[in-house]
Coordinates of C-alpha atoms and ligand atoms in Angstrom, one line a residue:
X1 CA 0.0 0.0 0.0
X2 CA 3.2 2.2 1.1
X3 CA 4.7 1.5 -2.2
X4 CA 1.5 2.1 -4.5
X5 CA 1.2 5.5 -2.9
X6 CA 4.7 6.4 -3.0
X7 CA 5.1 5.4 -6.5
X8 CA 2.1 7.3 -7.5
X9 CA 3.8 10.5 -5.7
X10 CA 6.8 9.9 -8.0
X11 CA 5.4 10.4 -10.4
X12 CA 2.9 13.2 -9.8
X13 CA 5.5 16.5 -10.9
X14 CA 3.7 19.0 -9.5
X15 CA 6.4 21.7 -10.0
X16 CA 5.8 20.6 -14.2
X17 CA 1.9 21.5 -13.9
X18 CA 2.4 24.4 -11.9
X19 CA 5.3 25.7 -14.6
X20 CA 2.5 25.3 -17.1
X21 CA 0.0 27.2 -15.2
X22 CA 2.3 30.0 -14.9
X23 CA 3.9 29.7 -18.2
X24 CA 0.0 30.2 -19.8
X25 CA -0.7 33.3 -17.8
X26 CA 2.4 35.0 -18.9
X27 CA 2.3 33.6 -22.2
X28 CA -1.4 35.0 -22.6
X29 CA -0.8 38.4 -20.8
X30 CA 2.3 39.1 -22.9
X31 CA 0.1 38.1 -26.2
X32 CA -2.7 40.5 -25.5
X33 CA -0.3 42.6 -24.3
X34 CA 2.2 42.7 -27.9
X35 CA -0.5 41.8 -30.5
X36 CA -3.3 44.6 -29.3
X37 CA -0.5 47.2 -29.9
X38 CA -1.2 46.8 -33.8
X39 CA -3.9 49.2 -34.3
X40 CA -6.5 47.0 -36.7
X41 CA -6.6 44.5 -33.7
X42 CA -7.1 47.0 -31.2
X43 CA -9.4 48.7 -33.2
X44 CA -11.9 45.1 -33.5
X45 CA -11.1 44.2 -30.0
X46 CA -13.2 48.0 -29.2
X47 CA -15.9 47.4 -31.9
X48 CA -16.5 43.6 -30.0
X49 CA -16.9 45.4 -26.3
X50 CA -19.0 47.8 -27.9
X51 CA -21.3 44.6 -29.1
X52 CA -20.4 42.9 -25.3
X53 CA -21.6 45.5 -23.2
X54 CA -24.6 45.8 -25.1
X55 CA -25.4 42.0 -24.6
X56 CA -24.4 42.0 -21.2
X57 CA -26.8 44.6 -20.6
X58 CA -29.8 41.9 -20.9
X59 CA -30.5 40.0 -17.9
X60 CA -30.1 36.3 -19.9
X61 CA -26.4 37.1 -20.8
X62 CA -24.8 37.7 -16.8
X63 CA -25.8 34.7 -15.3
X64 CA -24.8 31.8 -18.2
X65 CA -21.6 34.1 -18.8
X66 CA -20.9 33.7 -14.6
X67 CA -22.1 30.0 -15.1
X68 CA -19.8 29.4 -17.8
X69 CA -16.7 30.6 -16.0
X70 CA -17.2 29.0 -12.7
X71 CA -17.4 25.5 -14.0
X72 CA -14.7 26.3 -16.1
X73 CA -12.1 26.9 -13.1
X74 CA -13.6 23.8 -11.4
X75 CA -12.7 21.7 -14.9
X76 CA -9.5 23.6 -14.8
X77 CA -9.1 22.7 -11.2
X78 CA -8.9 19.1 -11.4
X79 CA -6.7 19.5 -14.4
X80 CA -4.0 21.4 -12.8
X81 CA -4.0 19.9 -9.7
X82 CA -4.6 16.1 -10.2
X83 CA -4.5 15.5 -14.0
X84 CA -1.5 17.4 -15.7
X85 CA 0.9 16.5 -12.7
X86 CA 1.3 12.9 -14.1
X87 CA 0.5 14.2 -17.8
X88 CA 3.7 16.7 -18.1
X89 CA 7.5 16.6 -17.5
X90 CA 10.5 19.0 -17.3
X91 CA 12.8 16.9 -19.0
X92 CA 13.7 18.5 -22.3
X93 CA 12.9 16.2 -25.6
X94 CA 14.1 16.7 -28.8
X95 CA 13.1 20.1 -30.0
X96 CA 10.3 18.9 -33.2
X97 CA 8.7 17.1 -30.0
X98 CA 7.4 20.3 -29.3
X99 CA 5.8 21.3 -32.3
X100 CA 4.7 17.7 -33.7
X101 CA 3.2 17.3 -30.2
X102 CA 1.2 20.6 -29.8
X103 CA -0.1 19.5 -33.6
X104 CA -0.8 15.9 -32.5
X105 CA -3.0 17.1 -29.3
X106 CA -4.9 19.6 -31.4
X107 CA -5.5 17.2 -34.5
X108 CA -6.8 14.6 -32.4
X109 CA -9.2 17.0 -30.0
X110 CA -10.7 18.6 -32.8
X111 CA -11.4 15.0 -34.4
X112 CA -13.1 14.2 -31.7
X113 CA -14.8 17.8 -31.0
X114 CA -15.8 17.3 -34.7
X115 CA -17.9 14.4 -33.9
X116 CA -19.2 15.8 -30.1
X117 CA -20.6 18.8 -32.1
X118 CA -21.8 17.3 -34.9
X119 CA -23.6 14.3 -33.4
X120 CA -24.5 15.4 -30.2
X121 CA -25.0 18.7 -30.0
X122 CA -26.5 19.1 -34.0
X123 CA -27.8 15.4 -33.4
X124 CA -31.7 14.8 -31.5
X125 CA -30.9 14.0 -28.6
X126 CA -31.3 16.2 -25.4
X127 CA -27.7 17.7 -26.0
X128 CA -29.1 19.9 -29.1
X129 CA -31.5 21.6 -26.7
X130 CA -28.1 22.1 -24.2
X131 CA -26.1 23.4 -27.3
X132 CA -29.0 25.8 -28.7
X133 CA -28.4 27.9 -26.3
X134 CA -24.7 29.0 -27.8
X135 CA -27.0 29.5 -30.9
X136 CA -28.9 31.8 -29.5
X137 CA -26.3 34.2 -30.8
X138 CA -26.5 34.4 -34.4
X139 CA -23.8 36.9 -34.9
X140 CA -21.5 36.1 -32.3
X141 CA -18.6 38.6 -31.3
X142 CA -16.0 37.8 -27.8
X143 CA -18.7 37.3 -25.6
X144 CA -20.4 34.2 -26.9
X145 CA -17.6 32.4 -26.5
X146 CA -18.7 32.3 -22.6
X147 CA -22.2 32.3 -23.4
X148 CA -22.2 28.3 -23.0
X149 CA -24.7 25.8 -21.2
X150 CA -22.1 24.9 -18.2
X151 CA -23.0 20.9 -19.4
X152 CA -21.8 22.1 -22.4
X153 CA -18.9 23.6 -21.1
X154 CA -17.9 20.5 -18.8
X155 CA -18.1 18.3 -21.8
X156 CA -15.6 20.5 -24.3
X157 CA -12.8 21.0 -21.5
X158 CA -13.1 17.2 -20.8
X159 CA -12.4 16.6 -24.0
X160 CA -9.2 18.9 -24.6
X161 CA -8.0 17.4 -20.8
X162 CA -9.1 13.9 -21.9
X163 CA -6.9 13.9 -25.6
X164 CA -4.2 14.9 -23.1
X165 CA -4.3 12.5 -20.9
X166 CA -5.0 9.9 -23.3
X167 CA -1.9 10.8 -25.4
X168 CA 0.0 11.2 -22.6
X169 CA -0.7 7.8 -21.5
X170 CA 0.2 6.5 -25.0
X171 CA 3.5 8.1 -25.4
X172 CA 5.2 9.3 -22.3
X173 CA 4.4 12.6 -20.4
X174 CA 4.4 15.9 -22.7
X175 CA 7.4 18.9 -22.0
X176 CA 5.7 21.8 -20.3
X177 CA 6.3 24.1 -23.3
X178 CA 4.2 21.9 -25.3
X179 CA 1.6 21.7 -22.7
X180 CA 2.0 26.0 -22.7
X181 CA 1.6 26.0 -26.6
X182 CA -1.3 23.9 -26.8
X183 CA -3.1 25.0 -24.3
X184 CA -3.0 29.0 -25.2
X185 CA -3.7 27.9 -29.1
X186 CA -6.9 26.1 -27.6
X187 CA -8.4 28.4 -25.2
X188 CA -7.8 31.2 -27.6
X189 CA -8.8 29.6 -31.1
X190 CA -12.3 29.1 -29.3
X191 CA -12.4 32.8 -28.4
X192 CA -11.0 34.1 -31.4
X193 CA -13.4 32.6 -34.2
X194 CA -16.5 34.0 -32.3
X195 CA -14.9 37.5 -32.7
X196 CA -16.1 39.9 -35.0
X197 CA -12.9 40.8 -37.2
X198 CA -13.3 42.5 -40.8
X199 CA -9.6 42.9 -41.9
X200 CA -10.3 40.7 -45.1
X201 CA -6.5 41.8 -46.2
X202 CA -2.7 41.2 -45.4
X203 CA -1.4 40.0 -42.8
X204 CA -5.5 39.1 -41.6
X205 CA -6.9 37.3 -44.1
X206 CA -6.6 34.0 -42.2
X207 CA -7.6 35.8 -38.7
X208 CA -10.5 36.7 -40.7
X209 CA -10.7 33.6 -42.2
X210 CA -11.3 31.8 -39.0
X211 CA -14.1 33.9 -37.8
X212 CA -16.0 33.9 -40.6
X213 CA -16.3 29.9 -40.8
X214 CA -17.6 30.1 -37.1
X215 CA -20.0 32.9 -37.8
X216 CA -21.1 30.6 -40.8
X217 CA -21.8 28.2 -38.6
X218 CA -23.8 30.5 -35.7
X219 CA -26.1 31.3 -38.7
X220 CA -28.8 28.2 -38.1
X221 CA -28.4 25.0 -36.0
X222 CA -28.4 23.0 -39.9
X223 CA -25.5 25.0 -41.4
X224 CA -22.2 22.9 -40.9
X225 CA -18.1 24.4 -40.0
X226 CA -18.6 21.6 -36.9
X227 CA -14.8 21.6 -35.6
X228 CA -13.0 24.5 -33.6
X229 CA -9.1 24.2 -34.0
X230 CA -9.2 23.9 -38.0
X231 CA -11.7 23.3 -40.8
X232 CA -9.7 20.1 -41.9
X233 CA -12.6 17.7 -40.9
X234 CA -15.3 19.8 -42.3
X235 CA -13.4 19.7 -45.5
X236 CA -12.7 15.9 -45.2
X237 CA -16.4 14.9 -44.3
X238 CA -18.1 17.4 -46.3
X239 CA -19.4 19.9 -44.2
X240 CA -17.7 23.1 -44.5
X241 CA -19.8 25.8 -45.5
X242 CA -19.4 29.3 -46.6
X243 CA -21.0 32.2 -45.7
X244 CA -24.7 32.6 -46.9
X245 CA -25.4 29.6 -48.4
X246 CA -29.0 28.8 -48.1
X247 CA -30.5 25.9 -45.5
Ligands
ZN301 ZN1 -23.1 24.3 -33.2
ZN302 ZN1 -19.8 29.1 -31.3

């Protein structure tokens, strides 16, 4: 019993999760920090909290937006402190370990995010009534990306954590700077494409690109654009859609 436990505790390397944590607050704060100096994005991030504050101003938005966020540091909660602590390392790997890694964990979430959204919350189950309410908002901007059913919510994050883990098990516990990379590229790919951003020109085309696939997608509950990292599976399986096409 001794031994389980301490072998457990050998493995559990706390000072790697908490190295992540820290390294995707300063990673994110520095981001906003450099990329809202350049005047179109600052300029979109304003016109979006003009749209916010407007939302936020009716009673439904407040209380799903608080919902959202509170089950989202509980998810995060159990991540950080009991999941990534056997799920990340500080030994250093070969340095395309990073990148093919922070690729691999994102390619395989959004395959299976791809099938969560398209069959359970666009299937007839009880989960499309859970997932209409992210529809409500038919031309989304920052905002919606909290306005989430908190089952919803619970389900998406256990997903991401789960691909982790799963992988992790797989191949051997993943270097914190690919934990850092993947976990800023998912938290702010699923906050960027419900943005409103019109800079349909160099160097935003594929900023721009990315939001408009998502708004696409906000238009009805039938219109298609079902994965949230890339539209690779929508092209694959047929369901990417552009903008205005009837349904
Ligand atoms: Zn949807
Ligand atoms: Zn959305």
């Amino acid at each position: 019993m001794m031994e389980t436990a301490a072998l457990v505790l050998d493995h559990y390397q706390w000072q790697a999760a908490l190295i992540s944590l820290l390294g995707i607050i300063v990673l994110t704060k520095a981001g906003k920090f450099f990329v809202f100096k350049v005047p179109a994005l600052a300029q979109s991030r304003s016109d979006n909290r003009e749209q916010d504050k407007l939302k936020l101003a009716k009673s439904k938005y407040p209380p799903i937006v608080k919902d959202n966020q509170r089950v989202g540091l509980y998810c995060n909660l159990v991540f950080f402190l009991i999941l990534l602590p056997f799920c990340s390392t500080l030994t250093w790997p070969q340095w395309w370990q990073v990148p093919v890694n922070v690729l691999l964990i994102l390619l395989v979430y959004d395959f299976f995010y791809y099938l969560m959204h398209r069959f359970l919350f666009h299937g007839q189950g009880r989960f499309r009534q859970v997932h209409a309410l992210h529809h409500q908002a038919r031309k989304p901007t920052y905002i919606d990306a909290h306005y989430v059913h908190p089952t919803e919510t619970v389900m998406g994050l256990s997903l991401f954590f789960a691909t982790i883990v799963g992988l992790a098990l797989l191949q051997g516990p993943f270097h914190v700077l690919t934990i850092v990379l993947v976990y800023v590229a998912y938290v702010q790919l699923n906050q960027i494409n419900h943005t409103y951003i019109q800079l349909p020109y160099f160097p935003f085309r594929h900023l721009t690109q990315i939001t408009v696939d998502h708004h696409t997608h906000h238009e009805n509950m039938h219109k298609g654009n079902y994965a949230s990292i890339t539209m690779l599976y929508d092209r694959l399986f047929g369901t990417y859609e552009k903008p205005g096409t009837p349904r």
